[in-house]
CSV table of C-alpha atoms and ligand atoms in Angstrom, one decimal:
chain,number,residue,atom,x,y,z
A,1,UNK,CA,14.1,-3.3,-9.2
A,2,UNK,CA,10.8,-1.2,-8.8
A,3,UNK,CA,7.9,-2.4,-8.0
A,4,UNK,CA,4.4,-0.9,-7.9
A,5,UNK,CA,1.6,-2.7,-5.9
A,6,UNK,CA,-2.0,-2.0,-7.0
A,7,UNK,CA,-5.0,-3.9,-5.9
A,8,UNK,CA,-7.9,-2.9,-3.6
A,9,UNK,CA,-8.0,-1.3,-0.1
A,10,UNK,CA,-7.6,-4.7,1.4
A,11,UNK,CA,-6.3,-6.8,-1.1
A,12,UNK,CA,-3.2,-7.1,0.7
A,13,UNK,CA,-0.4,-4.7,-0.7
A,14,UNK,CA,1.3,-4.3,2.3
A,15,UNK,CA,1.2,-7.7,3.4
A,16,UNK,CA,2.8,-8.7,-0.1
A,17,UNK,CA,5.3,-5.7,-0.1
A,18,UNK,CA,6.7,-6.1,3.2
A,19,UNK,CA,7.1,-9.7,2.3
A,20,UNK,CA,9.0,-8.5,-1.4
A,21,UNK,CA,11.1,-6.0,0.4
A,22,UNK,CA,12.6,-8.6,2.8
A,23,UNK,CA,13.6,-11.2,0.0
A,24,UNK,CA,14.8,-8.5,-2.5
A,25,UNK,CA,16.5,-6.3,0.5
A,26,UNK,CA,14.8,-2.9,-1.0
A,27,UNK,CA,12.7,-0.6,1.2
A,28,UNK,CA,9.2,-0.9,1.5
A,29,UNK,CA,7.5,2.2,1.0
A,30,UNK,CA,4.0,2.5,1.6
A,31,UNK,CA,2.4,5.9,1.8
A,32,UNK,CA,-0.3,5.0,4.2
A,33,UNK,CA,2.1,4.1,6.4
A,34,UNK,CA,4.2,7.9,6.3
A,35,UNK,CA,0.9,9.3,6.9
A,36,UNK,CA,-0.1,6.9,9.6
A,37,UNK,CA,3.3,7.5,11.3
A,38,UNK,CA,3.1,11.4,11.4
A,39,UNK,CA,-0.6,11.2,12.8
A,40,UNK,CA,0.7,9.0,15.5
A,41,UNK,CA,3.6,11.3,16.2
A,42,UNK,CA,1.5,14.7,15.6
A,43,UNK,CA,3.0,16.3,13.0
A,44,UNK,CA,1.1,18.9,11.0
A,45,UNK,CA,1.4,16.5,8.0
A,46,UNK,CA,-0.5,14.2,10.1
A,47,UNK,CA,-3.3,16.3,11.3
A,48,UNK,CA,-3.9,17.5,7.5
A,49,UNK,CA,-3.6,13.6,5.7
A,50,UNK,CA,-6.1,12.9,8.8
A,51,UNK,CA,-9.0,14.8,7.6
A,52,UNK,CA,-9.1,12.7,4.3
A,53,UNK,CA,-8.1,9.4,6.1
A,54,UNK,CA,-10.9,9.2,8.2
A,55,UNK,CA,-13.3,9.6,5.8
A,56,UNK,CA,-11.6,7.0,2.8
A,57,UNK,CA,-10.6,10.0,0.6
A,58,UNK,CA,-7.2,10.5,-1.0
A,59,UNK,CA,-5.0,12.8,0.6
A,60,UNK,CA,-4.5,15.9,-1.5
A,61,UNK,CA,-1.6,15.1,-4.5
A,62,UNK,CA,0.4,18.7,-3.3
A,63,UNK,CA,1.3,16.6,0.3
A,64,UNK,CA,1.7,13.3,-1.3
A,65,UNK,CA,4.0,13.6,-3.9
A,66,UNK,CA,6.4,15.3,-2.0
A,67,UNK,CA,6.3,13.0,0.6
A,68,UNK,CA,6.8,10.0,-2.0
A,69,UNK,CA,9.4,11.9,-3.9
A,70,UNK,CA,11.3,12.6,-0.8
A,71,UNK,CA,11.5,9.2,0.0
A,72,UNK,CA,12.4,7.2,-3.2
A,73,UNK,CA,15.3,10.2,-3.2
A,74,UNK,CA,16.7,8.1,-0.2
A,75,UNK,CA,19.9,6.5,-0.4
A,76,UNK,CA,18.5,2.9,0.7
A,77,UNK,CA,16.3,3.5,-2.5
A,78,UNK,CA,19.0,3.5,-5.2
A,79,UNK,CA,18.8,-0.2,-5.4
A,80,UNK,CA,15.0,0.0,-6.1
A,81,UNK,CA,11.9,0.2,-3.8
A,82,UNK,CA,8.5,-1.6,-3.6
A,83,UNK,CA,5.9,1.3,-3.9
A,84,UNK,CA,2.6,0.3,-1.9
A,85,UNK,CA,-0.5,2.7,-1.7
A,86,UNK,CA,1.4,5.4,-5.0
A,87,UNK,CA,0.6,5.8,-7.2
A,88,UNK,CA,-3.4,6.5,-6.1
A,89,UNK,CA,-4.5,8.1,-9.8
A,90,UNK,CA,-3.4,9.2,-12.9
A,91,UNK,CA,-1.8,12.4,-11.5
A,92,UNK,CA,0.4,10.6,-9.3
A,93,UNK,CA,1.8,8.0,-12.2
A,94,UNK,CA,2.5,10.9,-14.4
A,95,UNK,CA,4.9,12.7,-12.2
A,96,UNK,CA,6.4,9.6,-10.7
A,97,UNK,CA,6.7,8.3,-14.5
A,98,UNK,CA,8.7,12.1,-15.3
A,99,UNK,CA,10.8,11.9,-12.0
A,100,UNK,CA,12.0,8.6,-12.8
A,101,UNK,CA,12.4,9.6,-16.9
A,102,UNK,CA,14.4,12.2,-15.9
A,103,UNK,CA,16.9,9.9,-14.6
A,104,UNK,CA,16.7,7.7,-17.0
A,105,UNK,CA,14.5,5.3,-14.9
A,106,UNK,CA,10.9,3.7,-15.0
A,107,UNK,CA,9.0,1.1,-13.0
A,108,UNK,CA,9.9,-2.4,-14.1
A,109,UNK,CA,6.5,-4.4,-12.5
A,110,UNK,CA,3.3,-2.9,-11.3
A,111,UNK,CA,2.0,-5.8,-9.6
A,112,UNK,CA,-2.1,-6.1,-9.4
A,113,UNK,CA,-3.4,-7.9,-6.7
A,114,UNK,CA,-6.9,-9.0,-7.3
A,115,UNK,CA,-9.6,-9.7,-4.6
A,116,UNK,CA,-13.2,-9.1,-4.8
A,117,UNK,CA,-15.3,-6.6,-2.5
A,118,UNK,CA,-16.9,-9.5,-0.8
A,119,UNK,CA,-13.6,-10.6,0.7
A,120,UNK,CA,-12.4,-7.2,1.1
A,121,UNK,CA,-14.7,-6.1,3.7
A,122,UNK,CA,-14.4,-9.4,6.2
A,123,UNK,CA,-10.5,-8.9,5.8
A,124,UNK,CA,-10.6,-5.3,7.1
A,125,UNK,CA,-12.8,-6.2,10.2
A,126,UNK,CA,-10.0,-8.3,11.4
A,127,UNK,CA,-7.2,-6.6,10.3
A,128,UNK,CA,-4.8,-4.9,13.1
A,129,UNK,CA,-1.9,-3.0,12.0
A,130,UNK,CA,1.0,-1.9,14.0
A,131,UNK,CA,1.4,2.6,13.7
A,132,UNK,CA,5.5,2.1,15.0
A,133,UNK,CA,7.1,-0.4,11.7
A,134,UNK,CA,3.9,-0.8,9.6
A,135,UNK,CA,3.8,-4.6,10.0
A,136,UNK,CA,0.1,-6.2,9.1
A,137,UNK,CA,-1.8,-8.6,11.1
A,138,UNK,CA,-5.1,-10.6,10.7
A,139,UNK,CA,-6.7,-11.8,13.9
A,140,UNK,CA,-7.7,-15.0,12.0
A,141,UNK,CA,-5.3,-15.4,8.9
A,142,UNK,CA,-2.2,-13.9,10.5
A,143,UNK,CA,-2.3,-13.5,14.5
A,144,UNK,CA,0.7,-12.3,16.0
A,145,UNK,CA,2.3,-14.8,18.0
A,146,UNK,CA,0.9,-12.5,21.4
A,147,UNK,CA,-2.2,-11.0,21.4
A,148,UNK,CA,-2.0,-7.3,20.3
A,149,UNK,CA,1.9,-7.0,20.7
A,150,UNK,CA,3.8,-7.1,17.2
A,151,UNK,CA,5.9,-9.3,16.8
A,152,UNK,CA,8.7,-7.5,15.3
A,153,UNK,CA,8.7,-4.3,17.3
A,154,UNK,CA,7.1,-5.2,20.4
A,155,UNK,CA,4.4,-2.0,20.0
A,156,UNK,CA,0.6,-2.2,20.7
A,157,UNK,CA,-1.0,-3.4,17.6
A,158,UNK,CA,-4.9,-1.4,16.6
A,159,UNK,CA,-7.3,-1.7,14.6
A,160,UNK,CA,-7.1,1.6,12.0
A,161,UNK,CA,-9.5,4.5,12.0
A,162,UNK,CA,-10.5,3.9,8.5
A,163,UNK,CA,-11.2,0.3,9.0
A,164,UNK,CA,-14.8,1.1,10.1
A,165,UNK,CA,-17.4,-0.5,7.7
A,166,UNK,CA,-18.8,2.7,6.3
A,167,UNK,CA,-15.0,4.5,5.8
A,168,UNK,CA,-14.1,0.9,4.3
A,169,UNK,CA,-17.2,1.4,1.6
A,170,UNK,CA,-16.0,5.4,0.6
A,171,UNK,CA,-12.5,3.7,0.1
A,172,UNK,CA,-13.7,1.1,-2.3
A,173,UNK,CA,-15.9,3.8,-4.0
A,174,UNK,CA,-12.7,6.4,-4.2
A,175,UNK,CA,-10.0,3.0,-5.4
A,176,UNK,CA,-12.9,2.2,-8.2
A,177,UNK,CA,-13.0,5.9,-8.8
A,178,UNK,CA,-9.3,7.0,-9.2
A,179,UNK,CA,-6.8,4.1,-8.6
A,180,UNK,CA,-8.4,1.3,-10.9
A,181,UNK,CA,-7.3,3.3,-14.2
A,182,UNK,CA,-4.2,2.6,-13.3
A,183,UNK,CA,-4.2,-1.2,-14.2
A,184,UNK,CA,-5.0,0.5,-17.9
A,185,UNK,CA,-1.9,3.0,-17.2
A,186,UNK,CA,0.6,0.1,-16.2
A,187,UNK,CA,-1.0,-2.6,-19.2
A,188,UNK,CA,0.0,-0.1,-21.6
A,189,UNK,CA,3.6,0.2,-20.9
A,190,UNK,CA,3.8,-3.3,-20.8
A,191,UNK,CA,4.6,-3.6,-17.0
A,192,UNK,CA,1.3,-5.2,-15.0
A,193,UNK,CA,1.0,-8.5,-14.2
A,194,UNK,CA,-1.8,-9.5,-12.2
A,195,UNK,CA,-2.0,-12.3,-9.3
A,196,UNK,CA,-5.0,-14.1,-7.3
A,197,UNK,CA,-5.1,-12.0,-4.0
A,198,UNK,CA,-7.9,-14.7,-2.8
A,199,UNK,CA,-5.4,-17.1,-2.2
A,200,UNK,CA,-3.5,-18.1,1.0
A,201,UNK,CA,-0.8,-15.3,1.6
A,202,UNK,CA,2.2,-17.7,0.7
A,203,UNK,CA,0.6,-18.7,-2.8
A,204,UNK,CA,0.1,-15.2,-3.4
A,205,UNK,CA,3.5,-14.3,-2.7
A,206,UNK,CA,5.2,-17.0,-4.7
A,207,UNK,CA,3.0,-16.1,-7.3
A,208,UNK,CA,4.4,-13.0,-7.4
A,209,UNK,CA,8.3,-13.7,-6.9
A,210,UNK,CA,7.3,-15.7,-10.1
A,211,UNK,CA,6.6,-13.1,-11.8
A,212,UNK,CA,9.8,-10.8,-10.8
A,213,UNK,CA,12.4,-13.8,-11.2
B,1,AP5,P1,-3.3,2.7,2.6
B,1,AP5,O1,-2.6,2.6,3.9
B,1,AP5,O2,-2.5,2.6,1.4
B,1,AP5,O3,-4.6,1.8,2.6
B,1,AP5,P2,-5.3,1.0,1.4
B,1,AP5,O4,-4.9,1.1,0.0
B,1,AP5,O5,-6.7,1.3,1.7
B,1,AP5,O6,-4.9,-0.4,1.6
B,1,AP5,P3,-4.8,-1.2,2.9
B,1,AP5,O7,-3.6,-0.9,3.7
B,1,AP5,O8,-6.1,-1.0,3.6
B,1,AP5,O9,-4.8,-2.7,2.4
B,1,AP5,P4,-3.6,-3.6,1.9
B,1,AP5,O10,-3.9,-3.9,0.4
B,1,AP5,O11,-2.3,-3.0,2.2
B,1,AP5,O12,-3.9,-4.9,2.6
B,1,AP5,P5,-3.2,-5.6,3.9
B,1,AP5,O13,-1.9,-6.2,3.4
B,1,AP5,O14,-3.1,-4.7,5.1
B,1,AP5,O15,-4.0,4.1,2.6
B,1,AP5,C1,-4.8,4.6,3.6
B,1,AP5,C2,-5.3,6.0,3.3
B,1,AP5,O16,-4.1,6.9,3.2
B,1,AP5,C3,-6.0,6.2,2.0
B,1,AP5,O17,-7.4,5.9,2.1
B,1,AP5,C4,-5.7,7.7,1.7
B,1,AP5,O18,-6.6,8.5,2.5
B,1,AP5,C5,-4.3,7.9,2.2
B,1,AP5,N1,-3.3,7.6,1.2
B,1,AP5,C6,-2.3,6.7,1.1
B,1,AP5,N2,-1.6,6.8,0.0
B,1,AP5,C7,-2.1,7.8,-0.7
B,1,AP5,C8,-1.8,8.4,-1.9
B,1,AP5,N3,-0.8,7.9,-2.7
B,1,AP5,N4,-2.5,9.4,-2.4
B,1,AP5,C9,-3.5,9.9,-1.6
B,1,AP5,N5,-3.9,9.4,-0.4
B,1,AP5,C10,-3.2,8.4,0.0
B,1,AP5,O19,-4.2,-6.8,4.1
B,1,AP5,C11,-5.5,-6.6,4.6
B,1,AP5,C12,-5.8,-7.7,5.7
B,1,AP5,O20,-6.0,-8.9,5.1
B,1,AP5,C13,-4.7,-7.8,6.8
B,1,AP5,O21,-5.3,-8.1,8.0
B,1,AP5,C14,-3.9,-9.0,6.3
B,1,AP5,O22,-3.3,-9.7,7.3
B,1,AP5,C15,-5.0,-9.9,5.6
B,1,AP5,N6,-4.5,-10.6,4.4
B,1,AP5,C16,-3.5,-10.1,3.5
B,1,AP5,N7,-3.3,-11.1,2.6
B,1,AP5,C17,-4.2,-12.1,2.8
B,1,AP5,C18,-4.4,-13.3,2.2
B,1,AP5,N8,-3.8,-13.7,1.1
B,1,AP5,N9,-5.4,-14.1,2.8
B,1,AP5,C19,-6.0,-13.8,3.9
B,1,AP5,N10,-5.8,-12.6,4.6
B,1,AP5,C20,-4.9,-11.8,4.0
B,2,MG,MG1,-1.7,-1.3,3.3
């Protein structure tokens, strides 16, 4: 099964996919979270996607799609993979929709999970995300069970670099921009569904498994 997870910086993508990747035993795969890793660890790749990062603009398409394509070649993804953060535009959908046509593939759901701006800018604020696994917390909505350890890797959890107010309000801009046209992209090959990301985590998740079957 592949999955593709489009909503809002915000909307809670990751919080969904990590939660899909669990009960379907598929790798989560989440861009943001690559890049966040290599800036954490210093690679070049990480120094480069951290220009555009810090200032809520897409990292350039030459360094993502390799990245992604790299990773869905994995073994672990044979079974399927839940894409969160790619594709980011049009560009991106067209040569993950040739990669996968050449083998014979295509994405089965491209899940949209809808929030409003309003709601989008107090869940950043509280957000604190974990740069070792990628796990998502919410100082109000989803504490960790100690304060700023996560709970499933034991690191230091932070609040990220582009969750400052102003960085937050380019991202919007830049998802309105280039990622929204996607929801038009999936609708017409028959594949989006969308879901209520306004409502408590769980009902948002069952909503989704729903959906999948
Ligand atoms: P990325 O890491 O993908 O960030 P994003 O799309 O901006 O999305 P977020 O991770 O901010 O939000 P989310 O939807 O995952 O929400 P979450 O589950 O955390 O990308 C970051 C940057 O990397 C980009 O700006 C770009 O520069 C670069 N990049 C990445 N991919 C790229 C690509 N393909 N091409 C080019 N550049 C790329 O939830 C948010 C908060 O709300 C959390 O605190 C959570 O606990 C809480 N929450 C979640 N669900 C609920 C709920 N139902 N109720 C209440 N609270 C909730
Ligand atoms: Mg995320």
């Amino acid at each position: 099964m592949k999955i593709v997870m489009l909503g809002a910086p915000g909307a809670g993508k990751g919080t969904q996919a990590q939660m899909l990747a669990k009960k379907y035993d598929i790798p989560h795969v989440s861009t943001g979270d690559i890049f966040r890793m290599n800036i954490k660890n210093g690679t070049e790749l990480g120094m480069e996607a951290k220009k555009y990062m810090d200032q809520g603009l897409l990292v350039p398409d030459e360094l993502t799609v390799r990245i992604l394509l790299d990773r869905v070649a994995r073994e672990d993804c044979r079974k399927g993979y839940v894409l969160d953060g790619f594709p980011r535009n049009i560009p991106q959908a067209d040569v993950l929709d040739e990669a996968l046509s050449k083998l014979g593939d295509k994405i089965d759901y491209a899940i949209n999970v809808d929030v409003p701006d309003e709601n989008i800018i107090r869940r950043m604020g509280g957000r604190r995300a974990c740069l070792s696994c990628g796990a998502t917390y919410h100082i109000e909505h989803v504490p960790p069970k100690k304060e700023g350890i996560c709970d499933k890797c034991g690191q230091e959890l932070v609040l990220r670099d582009d969750d400052k107010p102003e960085t937050v309000k380019n991202r919007l801009q830049v998802y309105k921009e280039q990622t929204q046209p996607l929801i038009d992209f999936y609708t017409k090959k028959g594949v989006l569904h969308n879901v209520d990301g306004t409502k408590d985590m769980n009902e948002v998740f069952e909503a989704i498994v729903a959906i999948l079957g």
